[in-house]
Coordinates of C-alpha atoms in Angstrom, one line a residue:
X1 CA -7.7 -22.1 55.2
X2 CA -8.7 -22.8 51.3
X3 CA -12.2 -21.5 50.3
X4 CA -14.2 -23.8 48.4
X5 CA -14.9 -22.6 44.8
X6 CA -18.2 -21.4 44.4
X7 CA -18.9 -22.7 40.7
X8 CA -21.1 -24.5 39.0
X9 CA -22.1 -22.9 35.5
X10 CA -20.7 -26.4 33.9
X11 CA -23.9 -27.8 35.0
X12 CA -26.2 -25.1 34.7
X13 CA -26.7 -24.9 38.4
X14 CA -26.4 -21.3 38.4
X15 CA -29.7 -21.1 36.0
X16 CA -31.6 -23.9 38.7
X17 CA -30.6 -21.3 41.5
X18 CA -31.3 -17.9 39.6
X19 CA -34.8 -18.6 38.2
X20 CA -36.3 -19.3 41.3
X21 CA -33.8 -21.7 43.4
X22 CA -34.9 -24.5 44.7
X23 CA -38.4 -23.5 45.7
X24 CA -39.2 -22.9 41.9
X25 CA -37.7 -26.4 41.6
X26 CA -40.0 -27.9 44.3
X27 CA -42.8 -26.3 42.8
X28 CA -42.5 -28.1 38.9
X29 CA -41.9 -31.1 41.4
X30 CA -45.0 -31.1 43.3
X31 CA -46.6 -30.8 39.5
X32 CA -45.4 -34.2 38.3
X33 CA -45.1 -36.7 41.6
X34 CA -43.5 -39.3 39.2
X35 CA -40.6 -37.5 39.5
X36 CA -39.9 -37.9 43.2
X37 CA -38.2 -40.8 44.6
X38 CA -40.6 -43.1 46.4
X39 CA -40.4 -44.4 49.9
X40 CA -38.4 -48.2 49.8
X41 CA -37.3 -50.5 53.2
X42 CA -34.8 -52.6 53.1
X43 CA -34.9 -55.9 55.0
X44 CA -32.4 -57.2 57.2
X45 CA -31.7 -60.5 58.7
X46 CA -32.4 -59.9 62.8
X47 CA -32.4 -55.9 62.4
X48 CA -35.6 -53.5 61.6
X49 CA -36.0 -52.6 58.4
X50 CA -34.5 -49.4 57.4
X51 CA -36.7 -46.9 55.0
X52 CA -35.2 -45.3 52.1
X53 CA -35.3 -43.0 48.9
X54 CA -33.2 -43.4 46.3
X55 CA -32.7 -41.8 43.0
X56 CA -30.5 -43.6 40.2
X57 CA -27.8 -41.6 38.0
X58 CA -24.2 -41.3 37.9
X59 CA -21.2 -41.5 40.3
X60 CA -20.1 -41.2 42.6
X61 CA -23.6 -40.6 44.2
X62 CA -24.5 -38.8 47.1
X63 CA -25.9 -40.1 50.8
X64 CA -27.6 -38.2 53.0
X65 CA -27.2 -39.3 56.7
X66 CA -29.9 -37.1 58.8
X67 CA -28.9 -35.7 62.4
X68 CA -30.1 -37.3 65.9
X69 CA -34.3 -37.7 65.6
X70 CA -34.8 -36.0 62.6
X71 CA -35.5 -37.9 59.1
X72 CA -34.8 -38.0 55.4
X73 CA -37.6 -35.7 54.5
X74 CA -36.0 -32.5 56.0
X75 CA -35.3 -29.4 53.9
X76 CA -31.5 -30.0 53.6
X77 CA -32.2 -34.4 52.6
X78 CA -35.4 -32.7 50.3
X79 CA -33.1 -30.1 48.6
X80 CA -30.5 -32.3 47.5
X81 CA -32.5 -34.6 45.8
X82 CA -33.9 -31.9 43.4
X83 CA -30.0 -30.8 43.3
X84 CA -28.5 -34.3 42.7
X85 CA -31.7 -35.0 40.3
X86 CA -30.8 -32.2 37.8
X87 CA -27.4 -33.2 37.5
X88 CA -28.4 -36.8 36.4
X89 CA -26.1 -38.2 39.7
X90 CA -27.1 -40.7 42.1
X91 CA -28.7 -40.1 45.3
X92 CA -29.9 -41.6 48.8
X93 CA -31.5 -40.2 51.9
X94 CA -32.8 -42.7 54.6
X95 CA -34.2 -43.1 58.0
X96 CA -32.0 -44.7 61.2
X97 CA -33.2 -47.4 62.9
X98 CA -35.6 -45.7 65.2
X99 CA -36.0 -42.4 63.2
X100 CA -39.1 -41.7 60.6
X101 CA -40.2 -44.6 58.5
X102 CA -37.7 -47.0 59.5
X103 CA -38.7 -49.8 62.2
X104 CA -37.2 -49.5 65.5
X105 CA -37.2 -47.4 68.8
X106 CA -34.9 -44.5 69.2
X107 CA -34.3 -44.9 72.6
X108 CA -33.1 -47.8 72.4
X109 CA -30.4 -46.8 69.7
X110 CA -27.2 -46.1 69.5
X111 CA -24.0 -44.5 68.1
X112 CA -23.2 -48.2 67.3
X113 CA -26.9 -49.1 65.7
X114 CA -26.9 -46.0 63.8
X115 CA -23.5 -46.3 62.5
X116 CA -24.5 -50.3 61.2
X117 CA -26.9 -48.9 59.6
X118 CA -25.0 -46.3 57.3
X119 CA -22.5 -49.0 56.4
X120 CA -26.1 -51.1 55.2
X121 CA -26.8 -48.7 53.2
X122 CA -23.5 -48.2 51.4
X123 CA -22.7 -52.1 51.2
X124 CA -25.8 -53.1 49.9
X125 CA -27.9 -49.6 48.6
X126 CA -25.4 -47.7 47.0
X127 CA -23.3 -48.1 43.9
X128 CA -19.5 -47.5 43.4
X129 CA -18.3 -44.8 45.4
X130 CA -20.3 -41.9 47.7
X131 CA -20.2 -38.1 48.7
X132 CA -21.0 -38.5 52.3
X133 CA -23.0 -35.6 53.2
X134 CA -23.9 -35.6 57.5
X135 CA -25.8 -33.6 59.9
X136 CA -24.9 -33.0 63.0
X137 CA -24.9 -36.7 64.6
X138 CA -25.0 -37.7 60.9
X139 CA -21.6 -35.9 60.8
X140 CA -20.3 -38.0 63.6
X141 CA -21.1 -41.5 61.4
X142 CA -20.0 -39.8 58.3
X143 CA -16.7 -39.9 60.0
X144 CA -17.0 -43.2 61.2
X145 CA -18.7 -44.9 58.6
X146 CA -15.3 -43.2 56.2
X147 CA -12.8 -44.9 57.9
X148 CA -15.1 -48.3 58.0
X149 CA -15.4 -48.2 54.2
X150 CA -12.6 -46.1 52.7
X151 CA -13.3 -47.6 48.7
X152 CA -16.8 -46.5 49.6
X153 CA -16.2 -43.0 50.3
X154 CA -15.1 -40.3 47.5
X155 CA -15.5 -37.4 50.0
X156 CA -17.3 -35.9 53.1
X157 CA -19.5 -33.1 53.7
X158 CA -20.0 -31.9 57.4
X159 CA -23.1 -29.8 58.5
X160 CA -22.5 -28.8 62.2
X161 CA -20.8 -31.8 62.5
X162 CA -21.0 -33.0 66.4
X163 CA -18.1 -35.7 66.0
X164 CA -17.6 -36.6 69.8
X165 CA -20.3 -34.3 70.8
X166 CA -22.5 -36.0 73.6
X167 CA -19.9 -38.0 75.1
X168 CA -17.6 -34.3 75.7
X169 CA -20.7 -32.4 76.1
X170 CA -21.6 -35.3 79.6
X171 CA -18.4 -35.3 80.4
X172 CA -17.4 -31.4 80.8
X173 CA -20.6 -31.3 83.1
X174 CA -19.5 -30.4 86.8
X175 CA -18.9 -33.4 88.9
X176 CA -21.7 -33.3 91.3
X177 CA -24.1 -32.8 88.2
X178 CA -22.7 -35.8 86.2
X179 CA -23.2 -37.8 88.9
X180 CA -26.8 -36.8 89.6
X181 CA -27.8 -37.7 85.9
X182 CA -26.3 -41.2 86.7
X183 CA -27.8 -42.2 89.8
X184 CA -30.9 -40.8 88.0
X185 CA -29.8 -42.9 85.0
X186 CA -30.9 -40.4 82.1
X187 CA -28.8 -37.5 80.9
X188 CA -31.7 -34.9 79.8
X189 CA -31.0 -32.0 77.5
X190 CA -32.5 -29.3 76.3
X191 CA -33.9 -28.5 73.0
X192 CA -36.2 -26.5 70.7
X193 CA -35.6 -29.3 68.0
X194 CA -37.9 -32.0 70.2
X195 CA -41.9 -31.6 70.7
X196 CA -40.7 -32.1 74.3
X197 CA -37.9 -29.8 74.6
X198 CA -35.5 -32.1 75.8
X199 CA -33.5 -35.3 74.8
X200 CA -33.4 -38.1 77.0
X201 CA -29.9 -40.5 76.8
X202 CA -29.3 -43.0 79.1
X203 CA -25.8 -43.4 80.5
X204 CA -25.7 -46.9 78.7
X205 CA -25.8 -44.6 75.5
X206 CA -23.3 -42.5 76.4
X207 CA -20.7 -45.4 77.4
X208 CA -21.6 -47.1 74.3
X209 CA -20.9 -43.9 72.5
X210 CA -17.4 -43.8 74.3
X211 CA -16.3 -46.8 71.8
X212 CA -17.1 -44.4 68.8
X213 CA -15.3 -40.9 69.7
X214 CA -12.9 -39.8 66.9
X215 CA -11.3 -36.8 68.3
X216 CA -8.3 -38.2 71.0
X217 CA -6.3 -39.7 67.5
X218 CA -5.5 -38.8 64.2
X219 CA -8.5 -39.6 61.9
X220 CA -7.4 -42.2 59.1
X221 CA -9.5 -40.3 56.8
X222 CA -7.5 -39.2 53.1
X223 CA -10.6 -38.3 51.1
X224 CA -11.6 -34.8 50.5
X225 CA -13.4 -33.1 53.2
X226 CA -15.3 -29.9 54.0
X227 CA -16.4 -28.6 56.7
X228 CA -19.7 -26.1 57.1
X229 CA -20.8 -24.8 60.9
X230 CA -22.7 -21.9 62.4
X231 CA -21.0 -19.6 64.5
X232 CA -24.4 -19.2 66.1
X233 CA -24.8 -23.3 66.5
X234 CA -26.2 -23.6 70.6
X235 CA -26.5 -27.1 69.8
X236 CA -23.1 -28.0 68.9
X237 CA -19.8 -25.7 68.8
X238 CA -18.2 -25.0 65.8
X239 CA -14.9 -25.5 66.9
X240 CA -15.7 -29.6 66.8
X241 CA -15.7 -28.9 62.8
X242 CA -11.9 -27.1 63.4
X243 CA -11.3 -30.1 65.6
X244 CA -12.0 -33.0 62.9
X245 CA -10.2 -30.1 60.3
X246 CA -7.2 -31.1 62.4
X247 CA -7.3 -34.3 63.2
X248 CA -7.7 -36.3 59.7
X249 CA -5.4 -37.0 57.3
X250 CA -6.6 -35.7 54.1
X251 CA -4.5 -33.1 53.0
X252 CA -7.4 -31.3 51.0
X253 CA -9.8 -30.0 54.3
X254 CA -11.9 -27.1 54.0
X255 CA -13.7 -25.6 56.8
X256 CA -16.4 -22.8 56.3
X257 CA -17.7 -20.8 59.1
X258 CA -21.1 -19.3 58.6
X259 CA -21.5 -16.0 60.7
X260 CA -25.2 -15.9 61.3
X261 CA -25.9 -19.5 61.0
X262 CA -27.3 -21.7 63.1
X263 CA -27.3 -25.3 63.9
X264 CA -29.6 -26.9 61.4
X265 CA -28.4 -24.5 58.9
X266 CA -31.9 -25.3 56.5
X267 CA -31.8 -21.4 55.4
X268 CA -31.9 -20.9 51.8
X269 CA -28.3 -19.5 51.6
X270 CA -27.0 -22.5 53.9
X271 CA -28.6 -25.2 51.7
X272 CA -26.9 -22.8 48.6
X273 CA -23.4 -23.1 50.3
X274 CA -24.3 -26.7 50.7
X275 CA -25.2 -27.6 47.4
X276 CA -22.5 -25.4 45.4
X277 CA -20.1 -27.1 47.6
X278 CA -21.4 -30.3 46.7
X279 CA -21.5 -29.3 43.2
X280 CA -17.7 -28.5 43.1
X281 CA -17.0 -31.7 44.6
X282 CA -18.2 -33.7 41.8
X283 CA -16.5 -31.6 39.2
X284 CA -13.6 -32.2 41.1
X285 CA -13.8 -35.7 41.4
X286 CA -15.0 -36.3 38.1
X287 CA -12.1 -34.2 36.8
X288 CA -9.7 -36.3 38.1
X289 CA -11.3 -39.3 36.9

């Protein structure tokens, strides 16, 4: 597989990340507020409004779609503000319907909700064209929300991406144990990323989330994508990312395997990899431009 370039000296990223990285950054932040993007909602017609921070600049812009129950104001969603900030690009993290600021209840979401609410954002919050950067779940609507709106999507960036991942995860459960959890009508899993250590889906979830799996087709996806995962992930496998490397269409896929990391992959070198990959995406697209 091709290794994405690590460059970015046309941009002066290299000086950001060697006096300091991105906690020097944060720091000259915290000293001006003015300079971070404020906390917006967006109203819908029938829907709960859906809470957002967005940063004007240059195209194509960059969205950050969050994984299952966490929010816009994680490291990773933090980090690439600062990042897309300094290069004078546009740039927009928000909440799901159910998750952080937005309204909502996240037990009563799904794949479905969640995915509406990414193609909200890009119809009607974002301009021209977007670097779709997802987490985990958010990696799983990136993919979904791509082949949705294909004029709205320059390229995709997977972190631990868990295309498919619930419904396979239920489903490769012994029998006798799948059909406890549905007489029982919850699916519980557990997890050091929850206060309670466990997620709660109920099987209406996970047959809603049926309608939304990627991974039994060729993905009608032709924009540039790469792939980042942590051979240590105990959340979600990293051979899902080899699996979507497979299945789409784009003929420029890049998968990078991180040895030691793990599945939020918020370390400082993970968020480097993230952003220098990030970086050489725009010079690429705005090269060919």
């Amino acid at each position: 597989m091709a290794a994405v370039a690590l460059r970015s000296c046309r941009r002066g990223l290299s000086q950001i990340l060697s006096n300091g990285g991105f906690a020097a950054l944060s720091t000259k932040r915290l000293e001006d507020r003015r300079h971070k993007s404020t906390v917006q909602y967006a109203s819908r017609p029938d829907l709960p409004k859906l809470a957002y921070r967005r940063v004007k600049g240059k195209s194509p812009g960059v969205v950050f779609l969050p994984g299952y129950g966490s929010n816009m104001n994680g490291q990773k969603a933090e980090a690439l503000e600062e990042f897309c900030r300094s290069l004078g690009h546009s740039y927009l993290r928000f909440d799901y319907t159910g998750h952080g600021a937005s309204e909502g209840v996240l037990a009563e979401g799904t794949i479905g909700t969640w995915k509406k609410d990414v193609l909200y954002v890009l119809d009607e919050l974002a301009e021209g064209p977007q670097i779709l950067v997802g987490s985990s779940i958010g990696g799983w609507l990136m993919l979904l929300a791509a082949i949705a709106r294909p004029e709205k999507t320059a390229a995709l960036v997977g972190i631990s991406t868990a295309a498919d991942h619930l419904v396979t995860a239920f489903n490769t459960l012994p029998l006798e144990i799948r059909k406890e959890f549905e007489e029982k009508g919850e699916w519980t899993v557990p997890t050091k990323h929850s206060e309670e250590g466990l997620y709660k889906f109920n099987m209406d979830f996970l047959r809603e989330a049926e309608n939304h799996c990627v991974l039994q087709s060729p993905i009608p996806i032709t924009c540039p994508v790469r792939l980042i995962h942590g051979l240590k992930d105990e959340d979600v496998p990293w051979h899902i990312s080899m699996q979507v490397a497979e299945r789409v269409l784009s003929p420029d896929v890049d998968v990078i395997l991180r040895r030691h990391g793990q599945h939020r992959m918020s370390e400082k070198d993970d968020i480097k990899l993230m952003v220098y990959t990030i970086d050489d995406l725009i010079d690429k697209l705005t090269t060919l431009v």
